[in-house]
C-alpha positions as a Python dict, from the first residue, in 0.01 Angstrom:
ca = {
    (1, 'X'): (0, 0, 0),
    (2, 'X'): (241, 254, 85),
    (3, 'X'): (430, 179, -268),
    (4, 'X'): (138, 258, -448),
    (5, 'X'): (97, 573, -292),
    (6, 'X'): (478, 690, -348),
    (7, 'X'): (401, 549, -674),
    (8, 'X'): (137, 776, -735),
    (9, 'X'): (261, 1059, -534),
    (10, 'X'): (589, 1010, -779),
    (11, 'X'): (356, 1009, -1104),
    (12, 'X'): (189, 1379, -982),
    (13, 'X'): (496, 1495, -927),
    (14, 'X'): (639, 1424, -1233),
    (15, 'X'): (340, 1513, -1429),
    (16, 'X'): (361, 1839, -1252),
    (17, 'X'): (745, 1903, -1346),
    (18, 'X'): (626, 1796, -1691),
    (19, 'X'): (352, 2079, -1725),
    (20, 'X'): (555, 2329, -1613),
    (21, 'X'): (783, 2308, -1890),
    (22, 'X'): (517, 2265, -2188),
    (23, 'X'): (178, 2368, -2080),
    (24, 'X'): (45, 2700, -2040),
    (25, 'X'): (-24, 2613, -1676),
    (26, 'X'): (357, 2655, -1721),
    (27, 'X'): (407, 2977, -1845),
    (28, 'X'): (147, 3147, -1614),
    (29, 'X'): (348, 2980, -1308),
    (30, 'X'): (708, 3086, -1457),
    (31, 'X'): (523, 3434, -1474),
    (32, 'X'): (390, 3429, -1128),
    (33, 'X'): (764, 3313, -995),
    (34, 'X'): (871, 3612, -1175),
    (35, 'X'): (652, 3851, -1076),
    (36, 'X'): (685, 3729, -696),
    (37, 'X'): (1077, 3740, -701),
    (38, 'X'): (1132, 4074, -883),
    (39, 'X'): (1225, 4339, -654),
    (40, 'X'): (1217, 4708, -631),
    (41, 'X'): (1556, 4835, -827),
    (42, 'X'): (1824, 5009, -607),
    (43, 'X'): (1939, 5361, -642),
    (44, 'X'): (2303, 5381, -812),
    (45, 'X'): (2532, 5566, -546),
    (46, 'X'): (2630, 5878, -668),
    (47, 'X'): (2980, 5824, -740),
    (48, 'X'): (2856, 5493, -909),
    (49, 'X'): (2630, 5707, -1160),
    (50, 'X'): (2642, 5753, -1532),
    (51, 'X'): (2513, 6056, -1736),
    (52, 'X'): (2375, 6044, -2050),
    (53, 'X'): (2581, 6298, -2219),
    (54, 'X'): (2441, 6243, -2610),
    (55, 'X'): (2063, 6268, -2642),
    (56, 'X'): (2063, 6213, -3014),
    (57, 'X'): (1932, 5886, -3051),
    (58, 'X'): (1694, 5803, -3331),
    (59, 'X'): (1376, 5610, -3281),
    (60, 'X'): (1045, 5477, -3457),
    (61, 'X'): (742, 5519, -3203),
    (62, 'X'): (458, 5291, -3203),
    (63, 'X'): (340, 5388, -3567),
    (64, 'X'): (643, 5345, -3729),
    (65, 'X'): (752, 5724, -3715),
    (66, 'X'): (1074, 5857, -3692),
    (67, 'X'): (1149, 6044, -3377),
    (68, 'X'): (1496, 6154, -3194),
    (69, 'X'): (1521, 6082, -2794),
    (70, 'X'): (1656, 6447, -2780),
    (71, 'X'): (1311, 6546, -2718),
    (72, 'X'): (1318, 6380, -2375),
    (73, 'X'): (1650, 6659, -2244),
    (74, 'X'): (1595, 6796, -1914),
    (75, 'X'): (1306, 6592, -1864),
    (76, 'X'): (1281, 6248, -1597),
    (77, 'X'): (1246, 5966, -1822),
    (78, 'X'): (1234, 5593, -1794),
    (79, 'X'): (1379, 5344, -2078),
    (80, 'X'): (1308, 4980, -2122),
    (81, 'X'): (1442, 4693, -2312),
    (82, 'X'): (1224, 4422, -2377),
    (83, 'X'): (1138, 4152, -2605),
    (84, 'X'): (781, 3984, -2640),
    (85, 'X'): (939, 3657, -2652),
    (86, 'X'): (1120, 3684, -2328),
    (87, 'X'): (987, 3518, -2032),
    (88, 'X'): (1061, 3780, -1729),
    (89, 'X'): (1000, 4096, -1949),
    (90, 'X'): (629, 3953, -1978),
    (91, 'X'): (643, 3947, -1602),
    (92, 'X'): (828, 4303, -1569),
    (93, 'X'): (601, 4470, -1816),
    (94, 'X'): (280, 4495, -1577),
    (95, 'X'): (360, 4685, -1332),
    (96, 'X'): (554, 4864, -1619),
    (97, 'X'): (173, 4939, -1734),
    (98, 'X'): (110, 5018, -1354),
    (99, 'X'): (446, 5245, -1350),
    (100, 'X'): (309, 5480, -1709),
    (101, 'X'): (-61, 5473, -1622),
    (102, 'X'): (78, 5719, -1264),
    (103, 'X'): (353, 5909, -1464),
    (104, 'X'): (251, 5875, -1792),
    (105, 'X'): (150, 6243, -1851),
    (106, 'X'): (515, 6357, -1644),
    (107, 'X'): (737, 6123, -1720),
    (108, 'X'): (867, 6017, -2072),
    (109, 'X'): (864, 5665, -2126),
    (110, 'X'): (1071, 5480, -2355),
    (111, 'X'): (921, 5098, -2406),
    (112, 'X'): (1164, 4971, -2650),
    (113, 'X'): (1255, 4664, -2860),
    (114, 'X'): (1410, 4598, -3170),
    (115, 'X'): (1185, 4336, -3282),
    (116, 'X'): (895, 4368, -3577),
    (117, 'X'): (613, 4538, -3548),
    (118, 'X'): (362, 4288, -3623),
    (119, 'X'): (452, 4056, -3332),
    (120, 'X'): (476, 4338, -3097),
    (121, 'X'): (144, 4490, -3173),
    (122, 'X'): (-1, 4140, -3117),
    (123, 'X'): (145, 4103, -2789),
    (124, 'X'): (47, 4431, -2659),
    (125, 'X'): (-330, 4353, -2752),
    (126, 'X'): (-346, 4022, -2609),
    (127, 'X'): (-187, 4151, -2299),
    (128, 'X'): (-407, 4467, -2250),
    (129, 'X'): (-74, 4686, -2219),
    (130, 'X'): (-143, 5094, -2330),
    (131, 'X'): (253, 5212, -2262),
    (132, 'X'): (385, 5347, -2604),
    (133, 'X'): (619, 5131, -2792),
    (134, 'X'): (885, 5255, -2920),
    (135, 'X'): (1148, 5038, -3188),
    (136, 'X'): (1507, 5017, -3170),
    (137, 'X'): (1711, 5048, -3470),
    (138, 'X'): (2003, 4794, -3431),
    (139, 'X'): (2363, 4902, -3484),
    (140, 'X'): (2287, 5294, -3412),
    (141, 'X'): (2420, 5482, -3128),
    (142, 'X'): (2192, 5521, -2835),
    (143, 'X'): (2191, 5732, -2571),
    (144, 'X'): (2195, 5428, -2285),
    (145, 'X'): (2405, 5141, -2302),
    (146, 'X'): (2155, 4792, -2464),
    (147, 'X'): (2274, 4505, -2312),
    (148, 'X'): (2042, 4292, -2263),
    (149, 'X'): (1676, 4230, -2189),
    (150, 'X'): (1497, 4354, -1947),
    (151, 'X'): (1695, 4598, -1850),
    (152, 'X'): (1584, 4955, -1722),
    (153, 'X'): (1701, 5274, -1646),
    (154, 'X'): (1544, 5600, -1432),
    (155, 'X'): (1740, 5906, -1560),
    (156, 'X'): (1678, 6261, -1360),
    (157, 'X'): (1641, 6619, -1545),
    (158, 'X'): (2032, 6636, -1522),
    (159, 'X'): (2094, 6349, -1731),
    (160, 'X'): (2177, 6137, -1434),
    (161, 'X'): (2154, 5713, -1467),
    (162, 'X'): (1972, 5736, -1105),
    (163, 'X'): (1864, 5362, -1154),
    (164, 'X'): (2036, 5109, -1390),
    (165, 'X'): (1823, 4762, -1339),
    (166, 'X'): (1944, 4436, -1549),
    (167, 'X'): (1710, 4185, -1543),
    (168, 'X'): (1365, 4173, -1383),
    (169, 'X'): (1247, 4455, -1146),
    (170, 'X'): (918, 4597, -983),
    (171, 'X'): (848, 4936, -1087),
    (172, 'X'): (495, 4981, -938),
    (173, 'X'): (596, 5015, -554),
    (174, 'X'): (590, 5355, -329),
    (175, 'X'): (932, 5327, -330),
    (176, 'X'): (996, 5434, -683),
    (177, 'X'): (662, 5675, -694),
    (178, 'X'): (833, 5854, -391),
    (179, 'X'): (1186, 5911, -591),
    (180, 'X'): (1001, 5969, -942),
    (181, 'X'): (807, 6251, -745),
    (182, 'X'): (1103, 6418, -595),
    (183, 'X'): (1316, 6405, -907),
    (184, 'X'): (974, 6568, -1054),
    (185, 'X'): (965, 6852, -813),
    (186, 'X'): (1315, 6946, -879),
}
C-alpha cells in the first residue's frame, strides 16, 4: 500500500514538473515566480552614476515614425528593453503598465525593442498593455548602453543614470513613486 501511494505521489509529481515546462499552466506559473521574485531596483550611489551625455538617438514610435530621444532633455524619463518573446520581461512589463498609467503624462517613457512590429502589436493587444512602444534600430548609437533584456534605467532632469536595473524589477511600488516625485519637483 504505501508503494502505491509513493508510486502515485511520484507520477503527480512528475506530471507536474512535466507541465511546467510545456503547458500553459507553465508559463502562467514561470510568470507568477517572476513577478513574486522581482524586486524594487536600487538607487546607483552617486559616485557609481552615469550621465547620458548624447541625447541624439533616433527612434520609430509605435506607428512606425521617426522620432529623436533628444526630445526627452531635461526631462525624468524611464527606458526599457524588452522583447515579447522573453519570459521575465512579460512578467516586468505589468507593473511597467502600472508604472506609465501614474507618470505617464510627467514622465517620458521609452518601451523599447528591436523586434517587428507585427509581433509586438499582437502582444500588446493580447496583454491589454497601453505604454507606447517605441522600436530600436540595431547598430545605431543610443543614448543608454543595450545590453540585454529587461533591462531599465530612471534618468533625472540632469541626465543622471539614477537607476540602472538588469534583469527583472518591480516598478509599481511607493518606493519608486516617492523618488520619481522628488526628481519631478526638482
Amino acid at each position: 500500500m504505501k508503494s502505491t501511494i509513493k508510486i502515485v505521489l511520484n507520477i503527480l509529481l512528475f506530471a507536474f514538473i512535466i507541465s511546467f515546462f510545456v503547458t500553459p499552466l507553465g508559463d502562467y506559473s514561470k510568470i507568477l515566480l517572476n513577478k513574486i521574485f522581482s524586486f524594487s531596483p536600487s538607487v546607483t550611489d552617486e559616485s557609481d552614476r552615469n550621465k547620458v551625455t548624447d541625447y541624439d538617438w533616433r527612434l520609430k514610435d509605435e506607428n512606425w515614425n521617426f522620432f529623436n530621444f533628444n526630445k526627452s532633455k531635461g526631462k525624468v524619463v524611464f527606458v526599457n528593453f524588452w522583447a515579447s518573446w522573453v519570459l521575465p520581461c512579460e512578467a516586468e512589463l505589468e507593473s511597467i503598465q502600472n508604472f506609465y498609467d501614474t507618470y505617464g503624462e510627467t514622465v517620458d517613457f521609452y518601451i523599447i525593442t528591436n523586434e517587428e512590429r507585427e509581433p509586438v502589436e499582437t502582444f500588446i493587444k493580447e496583454h491589454g498593455f497601453t505604454f507606447p512602444v517605441t522600436y530600436l534600430f540595431i547598430g545605431e548609437k543610443t543614448a543608454v548602453p543595450n545590453s540585454e533584456v529587461p533591462s531599465s534605467y530612471l534618468i533625472d532632469k540632469k541626465g543622471n543614470i539614477l537607476i540602472y536595473k538588469e534583469g527583472i524589477a518591480d516598478w509599481d511600488n511607493s518606493k519608486i513613486y516617492d523618488l520619481v516625485d522628488r526628481l519631478l519637483s526638482e
